[in-house]
Amino acid sequence: MNRFLHNHLFRSVLSLNRALSTWNFPSNRRGFSDLPESWKSMTGLVRCPANDVPLSPISFLERTAKAYRDTTSIVYGSLSFTWEETYNRCLKLASAMTQLGISSGQVVATLAPNVPAMYELHFAVPMAGAVLCTLNSRHDSSMVSVLLRHSEAKIIFVDHQLFEVACEAIQLLEQGDSEPPKLVLILDSEHGSSPASLSSNVYEYESLIASGSCEFEVRRPKSEWDPISINYTSGTTSMPKGVVYSHRGAYLNSLATVLLGGMGSMPVYLWTCPMFHCNGWCLTWGIAAQGGTNICLRKVSPKAIFETIALHNATHMAAAPTVLNMIVNSPVSDRRLLPNKVDVLTGGSPPPPQVLAEMEEMGFRICHLYGLTETYGPGTYCTWKPMWDDLPSDEKSRIRARQGVHHVGLQEVDVRDPETMASVPTDGKTMGEIMFRGNTVMSGYFKNQKATEEAFKGGWFHSGDAAVKHPDHYIEVKDRLKDVIISGGENISTVEVETVLFSHPSVLEAAVVARPDDHWGETPCAFVVLKEGCNTVTAQQLIDYCRDRLPHYMAPRSIVFQDLPKTSTGKVQKFILRERAKAMGSLS
Amino acid sequence: MNRFLHNHLFRSVLSLNRALSTWNFPSNRRGFSDLPESWKSMTGLVRCPANDVPLSPISFLERTAKAYRDTTSIVYGSLSFTWEETYNRCLKLASAMTQLGISSGQVVATLAPNVPAMYELHFAVPMAGAVLCTLNSRHDSSMVSVLLRHSEAKIIFVDHQLFEVACEAIQLLEQGDSEPPKLVLILDSEHGSSPASLSSNVYEYESLIASGSCEFEVRRPKSEWDPISINYTSGTTSMPKGVVYSHRGAYLNSLATVLLGGMGSMPVYLWTCPMFHCNGWCLTWGIAAQGGTNICLRKVSPKAIFETIALHNATHMAAAPTVLNMIVNSPVSDRRLLPNKVDVLTGGSPPPPQVLAEMEEMGFRICHLYGLTETYGPGTYCTWKPMWDDLPSDEKSRIRARQGVHHVGLQEVDVRDPETMASVPTDGKTMGEIMFRGNTVMSGYFKNQKATEEAFKGGWFHSGDAAVKHPDHYIEVKDRLKDVIISGGENISTVEVETVLFSHPSVLEAAVVARPDDHWGETPCAFVVLKEGCNTVTAQQLIDYCRDRLPHYMAPRSIVFQDLPKTSTGKVQKFILRERAKAMGSLS
C-alpha cells in the first residue's frame, strides 16, 4: 500500500508538480501546420504521441492479443492457436526476419495456399517494417521469377508443395543480376511433409520462428501512408501490375469489410477466399480486429466447406461466384446441414441470380460485394433492406446480384462517362464506367508511374467496369468495358446474356464474348459448359431459349460447348475466348 | 446507344489516348515526403484526390443519403424524416449558416435537449466548415455566458424552453466587448411552442432551413485534423475545459463505438444519452454510418423509455448508470415488456453490479464502456466472452462491471504509476492511473496549452482515474485518483465501498467520500439515499452490513441520509460531499 501513499503526495502537490515539470513531449512533437488558418492564432491544440498514431492493422493484433487472449485465433486440421500465441509467434517471426537482414520497406514474398503461416505473415511482415507480397500460388515458376525480380523480394516463404516452383523461379532469377531472395520452407505436419536436407540459403519456418524473440520491438510505420503490401493483379491480358496498399488503407478497409459483413465480436471465419488475393479482401487483418477464429483450409471443395462449417460452427466465409456455383452443383452426398446461418461474402465477378437463390435456400446468407485489387478488394456492397424480405425469391436474387453502394471506408463510387467524366443518370439504363474515390484506393502501381497516372485520371480511379445506376443509387455491373459487344451499333452486356444462359436448367457455366462479323461488326458468341447428364441439349435450343428472353440482337448467334479457361482466382479469361471466337471467323 | 459507340472508339484507342493525354491531376497533387526512405527512389505511388480524402463523419451522411435513402433517419413524436430528407435539410442548414456569415473554423453553439435539430446540427455545422459546441442544456445563464465568451461562438441554436437562459447569457455577454452571437430559436410543434415575435438578431430554425439551398457545396475539412467540435467538460471542480475533437478522431471513434456496440445495419437507436455530452458518445455520427433510426426524446424517464422502446422496437440505447438505476427502481406500472433484446451501452461512472444484473433480468443486454470527454466518450469496453455465459448471474455482473479493454480506434490503454510511468502488474490489486494513447484522444483543451501539456505528459493522456489491471488485461476503475481515501496509510477505493452499500436491499443511491480524522487522517463517510418505504434502516445497520463484507478499515465510519448532488450528466459531485464531510469535523 506504500505504492499508493505517494499518490497522496501526488494529489496534494499535483498542480505545483505539474506546473513546474519540464515539458517532456518526445522530440517529434509536431506543429499546427495543417490546422485551418482561422485556428492558427489559437492555442491549446497539439499533435503528439498521445493523440497521433499512424493507423495500421498491426494494432488489431496487439489489441486482440489482450482482449481475446485465450480465445482461438487459428485452426488448421488438428492444429490450433490462441491469440496470445499468434501474437507471440508473429513477434518472433518478425524478429527472425530482421535477423535475416530485412530492413524497413523491403519486400517479403509468399507462395502458399491458406495455411496458418500465410495468416501469421500478414502481421509479422509489417511488424518487421517490411512489405508483404503474396504471390498467386498457381503461378508457374517463370511468372514467380518475373514477380520476384519486379518486387525485389529479399525473402520468399514457400509452402512445401510449391518448393520446386520456387526453386526453379529462383534459378531463373540467378541468371540475372539481382541477389536471389532467401527461401523459407513452410512444412505441414497436417499433410505429412517432413524437412528434407536443406541447402544453405533455405530456412525452415518453425525453426525460424524458434530463433526469434518475443521481446522484439515492432518496427512501426513512420507514416500511415507507408506501404504494407503489394498485390499483383492477375494479369489476364498483360503483365501483372503491383498494386500497393498502405497501412492506412488496410486499416480502413479491414474495418469497412468487417462492418459490411455484419461481423460482430468473435466471428468464426472459414478461409475459402485465397489470402494471396487482395490480402484476403483485407479480412486477414479484419478477423484479428474482431477477435475471430480463422479456419484455414489448404484446398477448397464443396465437401470440405460443408464439413468444416459443421465441425467448427463457422459463421462467415468469402468466396468468388465460381465457388458458390461449385457448392450449389455439388452432389447431395457431399453436403451437410448447416449448424447455423452462414454469412457468405461473394464478389469478384457478377454472381448469377440463380446461384444466389440456391445458396439462400441451402441456409447461406449472401452479402454481395464488389471491388478490384486496386480498391483493396471490397469497395461496394449490396446493402440489404428489410423492405425486400418479403419479395419473391427470384426478385430478391435479382436485387442481391447488384453491386450496390460504396462502403463506409470510401468517399464515393460513381458511374461516369469515361470521356466527359459526367455522372450518368440514375435510370438503370445508361451505361458508364465505375469510378472510385477514397482512402481505400491503392497508393499506385509499383514502379509504374504511367499506369498509376492513367488509372487516376481526373482524380478518380477508373475501374474498367461498365455499369448502370439504378434509381435507388445502387450500381449494377453490366460488363468489363472491354468485354461489351457492339453489334450493329447496339451495345450488348455479356453479363446480361450470361444471366439468361445461367437460368437454363442444363447450363453449369457460360461466358459470352464478341465474335467478329462482316455484317454486324460483332455478334455474341457463347461458350457453355453443361451440367452432368445434360449432354442432349443442343446449341440451337440454347439460342432459342435466349431469343425467348432477350431482344433478338442480344441472343448468342453461336454456341460453343467447351471448358472455360480461368484465372487462379476463378475469373473466366475472356481474352482467350475472344481469340478462339476470332479464330472461328465471321458468321455472315 | 450512341453514347456507347464512343466506348468502342474509346476501347480501340485506349492506350494511345491515355499515353498522349495531358496529366490532369488537380494541382494539389502531393509528393512522397512521408513515404519511407527506402521507397524514395521507387516510382509509381502517389497521393491524390482519388486515394487521399480527409476522414470526416460528413461522409457517413453523404453515403447513407444514397445507401439508405428512403429509410427513416429521425423520429420525434409524430415527426419523422428519411435519410434523403435529413441530408437535404443539413445541406440547406449549412448553406443558411454561411449566409449568416459563418466562415470556416468559427464556432457554432447549441443549447438544447435531444430534439431533431440537435442531430441535424451535428452534420450541418461541420458541413458549413464550422466547429460545433454543444453546451450542457442544464447550465444556467451565467455559465452559458462564460462558455459563449470562451468559445467565441458566432451563432447559438437554442431550444424554445431555454430561450430565456440564452437571452440572459447574451445580455451578460453584451456587457463585455465581443460581438454577441446570433440566436436561432428551435421551436417544437410536438410540444406546442409557437413563434413569438422575434427581435432582429433572432432567427427561427425552420425558416432558416427554408432559406438555405440543397445545392450548397460542402465546405470540407482541408485536413482531417481540423476541429469538428468543442465539448466543455462538466467542470465539477473547476472552470470547464473545452475539449477539441478532430474530424479524424470523430470518424474513428464513431466506427469504433458502432463496432463495440455490435450495431449492424439499420439499428433503431433511442436517444437517452444527451447529444450535448461527447457528441452523444460519437453516436450522432455513428448512427448515420450504419443507416440507423434516431429516436429523439426531449425528456428521459423510465416510463418514456419503456413506451418508446415498445413503440419503435428500439434495438439500442446508451445511458449513464444513474439512468439504469432509475429503470430498475421504476414502478411496475411504468414498465412494458420489451419487444426484443435491447442493447444498452452504459458508462460515465462505474455501474453497480446489482443494477447490471437487474437490467439483464428485464431483458436488456448491457455493454459496459468507459471513457472521458477527452477520449471522445467511449475508449474501453468490457468485451463479453461466451465462456462467461454460464456463470451465476452475480458473477457475470461482477465481470461486466469491469471497464475492460480499449476499442479498435485506440492504440493503447494502460494503468501506470503516475509518477514513474511504469505499467502496473496484471494482478487485479495494484492501483495506478488509467492512461490512453491513440487517434481518439482529443486534440487538446481549447485556448489552454498548459492544461493540454499537463494532460499529455509523457506522451499519454492522463485520465485521473485510479484502476487495477486483472490477469486477463481487463482494467477495473477503483476510483477517481482524487477520491481515493487514505485511512491510517491504507488506500480505500470508494467505489468498492459503494458497491457493498448498493448491494443492501434498502439502498437506492450511495456515495462515499473522505472525512478528515485527527487519528486516521481520513475515514470513509457514506451519503445514502434509501428506497421508498425503507426509512427504518439505521446508520448503524448499514455500517454493520459493510463491516460484514469488507475489511474493517474500509467500512464507513459515518453515514449521512441525504440526497446526492449531481451534475447534469448524472455524475455525483463528490467535491460537494467532501465539503460537507469536512464541515462535520473529525470523528476521533
GROMACS .gro file of N, CA, C and O in nm, chain A residues 66, chain B residues 406 412-416 421-424 432-437 460 469 475:
model
   80
   66LYS      N    1  -0.459  -0.892  -2.620
   66LYS     CA    2  -0.504  -0.866  -2.483
   66LYS      C    3  -0.652  -0.900  -2.466
   66LYS      O    4  -0.691  -0.973  -2.376
  994HIS      N    5  -0.929  -0.158  -2.446
  994HIS     CA    6  -0.952  -0.046  -2.537
  994HIS      C    7  -1.019  -0.093  -2.666
  994HIS      O    8  -1.005  -0.208  -2.706
 1000GLU      N    9  -0.370   0.218  -2.739
 1000GLU     CA   10  -0.333   0.151  -2.616
 1000GLU      C   11  -0.401   0.219  -2.498
 1000GLU      O   12  -0.413   0.341  -2.495
 1001VAL      N   13  -0.445   0.139  -2.402
 1001VAL     CA   14  -0.488   0.190  -2.273
 1001VAL      C   15  -0.408   0.114  -2.170
 1001VAL      O   16  -0.392  -0.008  -2.183
 1002ASP      N   17  -0.354   0.185  -2.074
 1002ASP     CA   18  -0.274   0.115  -1.974
 1002ASP      C   19  -0.303   0.175  -1.837
 1002ASP      O   20  -0.360   0.284  -1.825
 1003VAL      N   21  -0.265   0.099  -1.734
 1003VAL     CA   22  -0.272   0.151  -1.597
 1003VAL      C   23  -0.128   0.167  -1.551
 1003VAL      O   24  -0.051   0.070  -1.553
 1004ARG      N   25  -0.090   0.290  -1.518
 1004ARG     CA   26   0.050   0.319  -1.490
 1004ARG      C   27   0.065   0.399  -1.361
 1004ARG      O   28  -0.025   0.471  -1.321
 1009MET      N   29   0.562   0.636  -1.439
 1009MET     CA   30   0.508   0.593  -1.569
 1009MET      C   31   0.525   0.443  -1.591
 1009MET      O   32   0.501   0.393  -1.703
 1010ALA      N   33   0.561   0.367  -1.488
 1010ALA     CA   34   0.573   0.222  -1.505
 1010ALA      C   35   0.435   0.159  -1.507
 1010ALA      O   36   0.346   0.198  -1.431
 1011SER      N   37   0.419   0.062  -1.596
 1011SER     CA   38   0.293  -0.012  -1.608
 1011SER      C   39   0.274  -0.097  -1.482
 1011SER      O   40   0.368  -0.162  -1.436
 1012VAL      N   41   0.154  -0.099  -1.423
 1012VAL     CA   42   0.133  -0.181  -1.304
 1012VAL      C   43   0.118  -0.327  -1.346
 1012VAL      O   44   0.080  -0.356  -1.460
 1020GLY      N   45  -0.312   0.209  -1.014
 1020GLY     CA   46  -0.235   0.309  -1.086
 1020GLY      C   47  -0.335   0.399  -1.159
 1020GLY      O   48  -0.455   0.390  -1.136
 1021GLU      N   49  -0.284   0.485  -1.246
 1021GLU     CA   50  -0.373   0.576  -1.318
 1021GLU      C   51  -0.399   0.523  -1.459
 1021GLU      O   52  -0.306   0.478  -1.527
 1022ILE      N   53  -0.523   0.531  -1.503
 1022ILE     CA   54  -0.555   0.489  -1.640
 1022ILE      C   55  -0.502   0.594  -1.737
 1022ILE      O   56  -0.524   0.714  -1.719
 1023MET      N   57  -0.431   0.546  -1.840
 1023MET     CA   58  -0.375   0.637  -1.942
 1023MET      C   59  -0.410   0.586  -2.082
 1023MET      O   60  -0.417   0.466  -2.104
 1024PHE      N   61  -0.430   0.680  -2.172
 1024PHE     CA   62  -0.473   0.650  -2.309
 1024PHE      C   63  -0.371   0.701  -2.410
 1024PHE      O   64  -0.308   0.804  -2.389
 1025ARG      N   65  -0.366   0.632  -2.523
 1025ARG     CA   66  -0.283   0.675  -2.635
 1025ARG      C   67  -0.353   0.632  -2.763
 1025ARG      O   68  -0.390   0.515  -2.774
 1048TRP      N   69   0.123   1.033  -2.299
 1048TRP     CA   70  -0.003   0.962  -2.272
 1048TRP      C   71  -0.104   1.061  -2.218
 1048TRP      O   72  -0.068   1.156  -2.149
 1057LYS      N   73  -0.532  -0.363  -1.307
 1057LYS     CA   74  -0.537  -0.448  -1.427
 1057LYS      C   75  -0.553  -0.593  -1.381
 1057LYS      O   76  -0.473  -0.643  -1.302
 1063ILE      N   77  -0.919  -0.385  -1.742
 1063ILE     CA   78  -0.897  -0.289  -1.634
 1063ILE      C   79  -1.026  -0.271  -1.554
 1063ILE      O   80  -1.136  -0.299  -1.603
   0.00000   0.00000   0.00000
